Amino acid sequence: MGWEPAPRQTTSDFLVAVTDPFARTPRAGWENRVPRTADEFAAYWAKSTEGQANHAEAARYLQTPEHDVVGKIQHYKESARAERAKTAHPKSAYTVSLAMQVRGIMLRRLQILRGDMAAQIVMNVVFMLQAVIMGSVFLKMPVATSAYFSRGGVLFFSVLFGALSGMAEIAAMYSQRPIVARHQKAAMYHPFVEALALTVVDIPITLVTQVLFGIILYWMTGLQKDAAKFFIFLLVTFVMTLTMKAFFRALAASFARESTAQAVAGIGTLILVLYTGYTIPKPSMIGALKWLTYINPIRYGFEALLVNEFHGLKGECSHYVPSGPGYEGIGIENQVCTTVGSVPGQTFVDGDAFVAASYDYHYGNLWRNFGIVIAFWIGFVAWFLAGTERAGHTSGGATQLVFKQNAKIPSLDSPTSRSDTEKGSVPSAVVAEKKQAGAHAVQNKLTKANAVFSWHHLNYDIDAGGGKKRRLLDNISGFVAPGKMTALMGESGAGKTTLLNALAERVSMGVITGDRLVNGNPLPKDFAGQTGYVQQMDIHLESTTVREALMFSAQLRQPASVPAEEKRAYVEEVIKMCAMESYADAIVGIVGEGLNVEQRKRLTIGVELAAKPQLLLFLDEPTSGLDSQSAWAIIEFLRSLAEQGQAILCTIHQPSSELFQSFDRLLLLRKGGQTCYFGDLGENSSTLISYFERNGARKCQSDENPAEYMLDVIGAGATATSNIDWHATWNTASESSALEQELVNMHSQGRSNVATTEKEHSEYATGYMNQLSALLVRAFRHYSRNPVYIISKIVLNVASGLFIGFTFFKANNSIQGSQNKLFAIFMSVIPAASLSNQLQVQFINFRNIYETREKQSKMYSWVPMITASILVELPYNIFGSSLYFLCWYWTVGYSSVADRAGYTYMLLCVAFPLYYTTFSQAVAAMSPNVMIGGLLFSFFFSFTMNFNGVLQPYSQLIPFWKWMYHLSPLTYLIEGLLVNGIGNMDLTCSATEIQTIVPPSGQTCSSYMNQYISTAGGYLVNPSASSDCQFCPQNTTDTYLASLNMSYSNRWRDVGIMLAFVVFNIFLVYAATWLFRIRRGNPFSRRK
């Protein structure tokens, strides 16, 4: 054909190179005769002897008698069957049976559990602490009617906390989804097997958690001391927790995006909790929505818990009407117990009668309800399995570029569009030629480096525990010069990346000794700003475009004195240098929907070049994960940068001989971080090979890859061995002495020239306001390109407002109506839990990008990063709350007076979004990941809900916890909203709230009740009657508010206190970030 291999090129590399216009070399005199295009290659093959023989063989096969073909097919089937487990289905794509898959994945799940014990410990601690807190809030409730409402509150909380905690499952499911999808594509196991294993392994974990939670809560609160009732309580709460976990996992499996699942989960949780029957009893529900109770698993669990607790309970009546001064001698026949379910003439109230009259719950439904909950759990698990299997089969696919709106998209006839889809749009030969042209068309655009970076006798020690030290880098010396590419190689564990991080000042632990110098002088303060570091992992914000990512780097890493126009112009030059013109306006996206692997690597390099690194460019495994052609394209690109004067230090793993030959120098390490060689490679690696052969190594074969040869002779790898101590050999070699002398000369000459100076007097190239401005623009752009997240906020607020509004539709000013308005406010807090879980994900994503790449590059400080993360959320949350207000306020039936409606809007739609946004971000700031952030938020959020005076009135709190009532921000939120909504109004009892009292003989209702009414309040419907007095215990809403320790006069005080909590939360976000992430005091994070 006319192509010839390069020196020391392996057969496989040669075959790949023949298809690459810049990797192949024609034989002398054959330049115009060799095939070059795909059509020419195909025509040459068809005419060749080999091609004709192949064609003839195919024709003979097609003419083979049918019985021979059948025999070969049968042989193939038998061969394929032999590769499978005996119990595997013959038509399955999987080689192991379903039972073997389940067994293997369950073992893997247990290993994951053991490797992430921190999360399990946190979960158990959170549940136990919450149980202790709630147990002390409702400590030793008396067997009296005054505690009937509190008993319901305990049981409602035990259901509510499990439901809110289960929402943390959503984030965990999405973090595992890419892994499961990759395994499914490799035909390792069915995706539903992973879901089944998770469900099964989680059962004993949940059991332990719920037993600990239940034991503490049950006995501290003083629920009935009956073994059967106790174990039923444990059983129901355990199954309810499993059911809610399965529900949230099923939701996560059903939606492609986490924000959608979080929004649906928020609405679902609201409906489930709202229609449990506690916040609004079933008899008070409107008929149009009452059906929701029949499809609500929490309702069945709550009814089971409630009837189990109240069955057989006979609570002494705590309050009679009339009573007090002047009524000491009155008999029970002239009094009435105010508790629902009381019977005239009885001094106690039967528990079964109470729950029947209050909630329409009945003890006979206990085990029926338990069975229904089990059925829900099985149904949710089946939904979870089916959703996981479907998601596993639909996720992924060929990589495709996604462009921003109004972008100039390459036409379908462009070379890029005709690319090989299997390689994720790797450019064709024509595009490859453009790449090379692009790389060289921008000559002299890079900042010419004239400084030499060197390191001398570098050591790195870390604490190995027990007072011992472990040395990772041992007395390493070397340098990187402008215009040269230096390779850093060694076997796995030799310390390549460790050395790169130490040289780039990216090590945050341990002790580094030795010298790191620029022209013989100490590193400038802005060293990180004068260098570029290309990480092995290509980490970018998925919503940004290529051009925007480059501009962001240039804007923040080039000095503020450089005009914006000049930065934009330089970004365009970088796009040309990196040959990214065809996808400059493409969204980075995620793997499978966005840039492919090579394009991401080029972007990563471009981001560093956009910073105009003055000194050098560090690269960690730039060819990792690339095919041979893409790897060659990247190394050729780096070679072009070096030829323009860029200094490059690059770790690389097992390069081909061609890639290896692209480097000028080599630093070779062995395990223990010890030098085996540093110096030039020479023509065809002749200098390197000569060094090893002169010092006792075997001869390098003429067709052997020098990179593999040197690793083999030093004993690197699993099977390679060496009898020579190559580190000791290097220390005594003349090349080592020459290096020492060269460094001495270099340092002395550099000190006299003082060639490099600090560009900036701080570690950042730009000031705080420039950083904040750039971060805000990027954050708002990220949100605008994530419509699912924004729409999910809007849908959650609107749906919640409508559901709560119509649930408490047109509540009147009766006692029950006032309580309904209270719970309409209380339930308005619940959607904030889901909204907070959503925004925690965004907060932690921004933080992760900062910590993994942008922090080390000194792009910006953590302070503006936190500020931007807070500010970007507020407009969307305030807007969402405004929509909630419009759907909720007038639907419930609050006052239409302008000042009252305006006050509610200000507190609910401005102050409250400010509060929950900053509060959830403060919790996220102290959390290492989204799952633990969700658990901690559930704990703290439940803590604030427990002490706001709704579930347990202030008057019934034990003295120890009364201070927490004043410390809970929801106390002031709920008080402000409720007193503004119903304060200073008349109250009229409904017919069911009227209490009938028989006065003593000879007295009218008025004469009998006046003294009681003057002290306790209320009014008589028939004051002149002498029998069956119709008494309403309250006549103004202020009386009702006073029973809750609320006052209309406090409403503006409440606004001020809420804003004070907001200020404290903001402080806490910054403080927690500094303490747990900057100072690295996170107790949950693993030391690296």
Coordinates of N, CA and C in Angstrom, one line a residue, residues 935-1034:
L935 N -30.3 14.5 55.6 CA -30.6 13.9 56.9 C -30.5 15.0 58.0
L936 N -29.4 15.8 57.9 CA -29.2 16.8 58.9 C -30.3 17.9 58.8
F937 N -30.7 18.2 57.6 CA -31.7 19.2 57.4 C -33.0 18.7 58.0
S938 N -33.4 17.4 57.7 CA -34.6 16.9 58.3 C -34.6 16.9 59.8
F939 N -33.4 16.7 60.4 CA -33.3 16.7 61.9 C -33.5 18.1 62.4
F940 N -32.8 19.1 61.8 CA -32.9 20.5 62.3 C -34.3 21.1 62.0
F941 N -34.8 20.7 60.8 CA -36.1 21.3 60.4 C -37.2 20.7 61.4
S942 N -37.1 19.4 61.6 CA -38.1 18.8 62.6 C -37.9 19.4 64.0
F943 N -36.7 19.8 64.3 CA -36.4 20.4 65.6 C -37.2 21.7 65.8
T944 N -37.1 22.5 64.7 CA -37.8 23.8 64.7 C -39.3 23.6 64.7
M945 N -39.8 22.6 64.1 CA -41.3 22.3 64.0 C -41.8 21.8 65.3
N946 N -41.0 21.1 66.1 CA -41.4 20.5 67.3 C -41.7 21.6 68.4
F947 N -41.1 22.7 68.3 CA -41.1 23.7 69.4 C -41.8 25.0 69.0
N948 N -42.7 24.9 68.0 CA -43.4 26.2 67.6 C -44.7 26.3 68.3
G949 N -45.1 25.4 69.1 CA -46.4 25.5 69.9 C -47.6 25.0 69.2
V950 N -47.4 24.3 68.0 CA -48.6 23.7 67.3 C -48.8 22.3 67.8
L951 N -47.8 21.4 67.6 CA -47.9 20.0 68.0 C -48.0 19.9 69.5
Q952 N -47.3 20.7 70.2 CA -47.3 20.7 71.7 C -47.5 22.1 72.1
P953 N -48.6 22.5 72.6 CA -48.8 23.9 73.1 C -47.8 24.3 74.1
Y954 N -47.5 25.6 74.1 CA -46.5 26.1 75.1 C -46.8 25.8 76.5
S955 N -48.1 25.8 76.9 CA -48.5 25.6 78.3 C -48.1 24.2 78.7
Q956 N -48.0 23.2 77.7 CA -47.8 21.8 78.1 C -46.3 21.4 77.9
L957 N -45.5 22.3 77.5 CA -44.0 22.0 77.4 C -43.4 21.9 78.8
I958 N -42.5 21.0 79.0 CA -41.9 20.9 80.3 C -40.9 22.1 80.4
P959 N -40.7 22.5 81.7 CA -39.9 23.8 81.8 C -38.5 23.8 81.1
F960 N -37.9 22.6 81.0 CA -36.6 22.5 80.4 C -36.6 23.0 78.9
W961 N -37.7 22.7 78.2 CA -37.8 23.0 76.8 C -38.5 24.3 76.5
K962 N -39.0 25.0 77.4 CA -39.7 26.3 77.1 C -38.7 27.3 76.5
W963 N -37.4 27.2 76.8 CA -36.5 28.1 76.1 C -36.4 27.9 74.6
M964 N -36.6 26.6 74.3 CA -36.5 26.2 72.9 C -37.7 26.7 72.1
Y965 N -38.8 26.9 72.7 CA -40.0 27.5 72.1 C -39.6 28.9 71.6
H966 N -38.9 29.6 72.5 CA -38.5 31.0 72.1 C -37.4 31.0 71.1
L967 N -36.6 29.9 71.0 CA -35.5 29.9 70.1 C -35.9 29.4 68.7
S968 N -37.1 28.8 68.6 CA -37.5 28.3 67.3 C -38.0 29.4 66.4
P969 N -37.4 29.6 65.2 CA -37.9 30.7 64.3 C -39.3 30.5 63.8
L970 N -39.8 29.2 63.7 CA -41.1 29.0 63.3 C -42.1 29.4 64.3
T971 N -41.7 29.6 65.6 CA -42.6 30.1 66.6 C -43.1 31.5 66.2
Y972 N -42.2 32.3 65.7 CA -42.5 33.7 65.3 C -43.2 33.8 64.0
L973 N -42.8 32.9 63.1 CA -43.4 32.9 61.8 C -44.9 32.5 61.9
I974 N -45.2 31.4 62.6 CA -46.5 31.0 62.8 C -47.4 31.9 63.6
E975 N -46.8 32.5 64.7 CA -47.5 33.5 65.4 C -47.8 34.7 64.6
G976 N -46.9 35.2 63.9 CA -47.1 36.4 63.1 C -48.2 36.2 62.0
L977 N -48.1 35.0 61.3 CA -49.1 34.8 60.3 C -50.5 34.5 60.9
L978 N -50.6 33.8 62.1 CA -51.9 33.5 62.6 C -52.5 34.7 63.3
V979 N -51.8 35.4 64.1 CA -52.4 36.6 64.7 C -52.8 37.6 63.7
N980 N -52.1 37.7 62.6 CA -52.5 38.7 61.6 C -53.7 38.2 60.8
G981 N -53.8 36.8 60.7 CA -54.9 36.3 59.9 C -56.2 36.2 60.7
I982 N -56.2 36.0 62.0 CA -57.5 35.9 62.7 C -57.6 36.7 64.0
G983 N -56.5 37.5 64.3 CA -56.5 38.3 65.5 C -57.5 39.4 65.5
N984 N -58.0 39.8 66.7 CA -59.0 40.9 66.9 C -60.3 40.7 66.1
M985 N -60.8 39.4 66.2 CA -62.0 39.1 65.5 C -62.9 38.4 66.4
D986 N -64.2 38.5 66.1 CA -65.2 37.7 66.9 C -65.2 36.2 66.5
L987 N -65.5 35.4 67.4 CA -65.5 33.9 67.2 C -66.9 33.4 67.5
T988 N -67.4 32.6 66.6 CA -68.8 32.0 66.7 C -68.7 30.5 66.6
C989 N -69.2 29.8 67.6 CA -69.1 28.4 67.6 C -70.0 27.8 66.6
S990 N -69.6 26.7 66.0 CA -70.5 25.9 65.1 C -71.4 25.1 66.0
A991 N -72.4 24.4 65.4 CA -73.4 23.6 66.2 C -72.7 22.5 66.9
T992 N -71.7 21.9 66.3 CA -71.0 20.8 67.0 C -70.1 21.2 68.1
E993 N -69.7 22.5 68.2 CA -68.9 23.0 69.2 C -69.6 23.6 70.4
I994 N -70.9 23.7 70.3 CA -71.7 24.2 71.4 C -71.8 23.1 72.5
Q995 N -71.5 23.5 73.8 CA -71.6 22.5 74.9 C -72.9 22.7 75.6
T996 N -73.6 21.6 75.9 CA -74.9 21.7 76.6 C -74.7 21.4 78.1
I997 N -75.1 22.4 78.9 CA -74.9 22.3 80.4 C -76.3 22.4 81.1
V998 N -76.5 21.5 82.0 CA -77.8 21.6 82.8 C -77.5 22.4 84.1
P999 N -78.2 23.6 84.2 CA -78.0 24.4 85.4 C -78.7 23.8 86.6
P1000 N -78.3 24.2 87.8 CA -79.0 23.7 89.0 C -80.5 24.2 88.9
S1001 N -81.3 23.5 89.6 CA -82.8 23.8 89.6 C -83.0 25.2 90.2
G1002 N -83.8 26.0 89.5 CA -84.1 27.3 90.0 C -83.2 28.4 89.4
Q1003 N -82.2 28.1 88.6 CA -81.3 29.1 88.0 C -81.4 29.1 86.5
T1004 N -81.2 30.3 86.0 CA -81.2 30.5 84.5 C -79.8 30.2 84.1
C1005 N -79.6 30.1 82.8 CA -78.3 29.8 82.2 C -77.4 31.0 82.5
S1006 N -78.0 32.3 82.4 CA -77.2 33.5 82.6 C -76.7 33.6 84.1
S1007 N -77.6 33.3 85.1 CA -77.2 33.5 86.4 C -76.2 32.4 86.8
Y1008 N -76.3 31.2 86.2 CA -75.4 30.1 86.5 C -74.0 30.2 85.9
M1009 N -74.0 30.8 84.7 CA -72.7 30.8 84.0 C -72.0 32.2 84.0
N1010 N -72.6 33.2 84.5 CA -72.0 34.6 84.3 C -70.6 34.6 85.0
Q1011 N -70.5 34.1 86.2 CA -69.2 34.2 86.9 C -68.1 33.5 86.2
Y1012 N -68.4 32.3 85.6 CA -67.4 31.5 84.8 C -67.1 32.3 83.6
I1013 N -68.1 32.9 82.9 CA -67.8 33.6 81.6 C -66.9 34.8 81.9
S1014 N -67.1 35.5 83.0 CA -66.4 36.7 83.3 C -64.9 36.4 83.5
T1015 N -64.5 35.2 83.9 CA -63.1 34.8 84.1 C -62.6 34.0 82.9
A1016 N -63.3 33.1 82.4 CA -62.8 32.2 81.3 C -63.2 32.6 79.9
G1017 N -64.2 33.5 79.8 CA -64.6 33.9 78.5 C -65.7 33.0 77.9
G1018 N -66.2 33.2 76.7 CA -67.2 32.5 76.1 C -68.5 33.2 76.1
Y1019 N -69.6 32.6 75.6 CA -70.9 33.2 75.6 C -72.0 32.2 75.6
L1020 N -73.1 32.6 76.0 CA -74.3 31.7 76.0 C -75.2 32.0 74.8
V1021 N -75.7 31.0 74.2 CA -76.6 31.1 73.1 C -78.0 31.5 73.6
N1022 N -78.4 30.8 74.7 CA -79.7 31.0 75.3 C -79.6 31.4 76.8
P1023 N -79.2 32.7 77.1 CA -78.9 33.1 78.5 C -80.1 33.1 79.4
S1024 N -81.3 33.2 78.8 CA -82.5 33.3 79.7 C -83.1 31.9 79.9
A1025 N -82.6 30.9 79.3 CA -83.1 29.5 79.5 C -82.8 29.0 80.9
S1026 N -83.6 28.1 81.4 CA -83.4 27.5 82.7 C -83.0 26.0 82.6
S1027 N -82.7 25.5 81.4 CA -82.3 24.1 81.2 C -81.5 24.1 79.8
D1028 N -80.7 23.1 79.8 CA -79.9 22.8 78.5 C -79.3 24.1 78.0
C1029 N -78.4 24.7 78.8 CA -77.7 25.9 78.5 C -76.7 25.6 77.3
Q1030 N -76.9 26.4 76.2 CA -76.0 26.3 75.0 C -74.8 27.3 75.2
F1031 N -73.7 26.6 75.5 CA -72.5 27.5 75.8 C -71.4 27.3 74.8
C1032 N -70.8 28.4 74.3 CA -69.7 28.4 73.5 C -68.5 28.9 74.3
P1033 N -67.4 28.0 74.4 CA -66.3 28.3 75.3 C -65.5 29.5 75.0
Q1034 N -65.6 30.0 73.7 CA -64.8 31.2 73.3 C -65.6 32.1 72.5

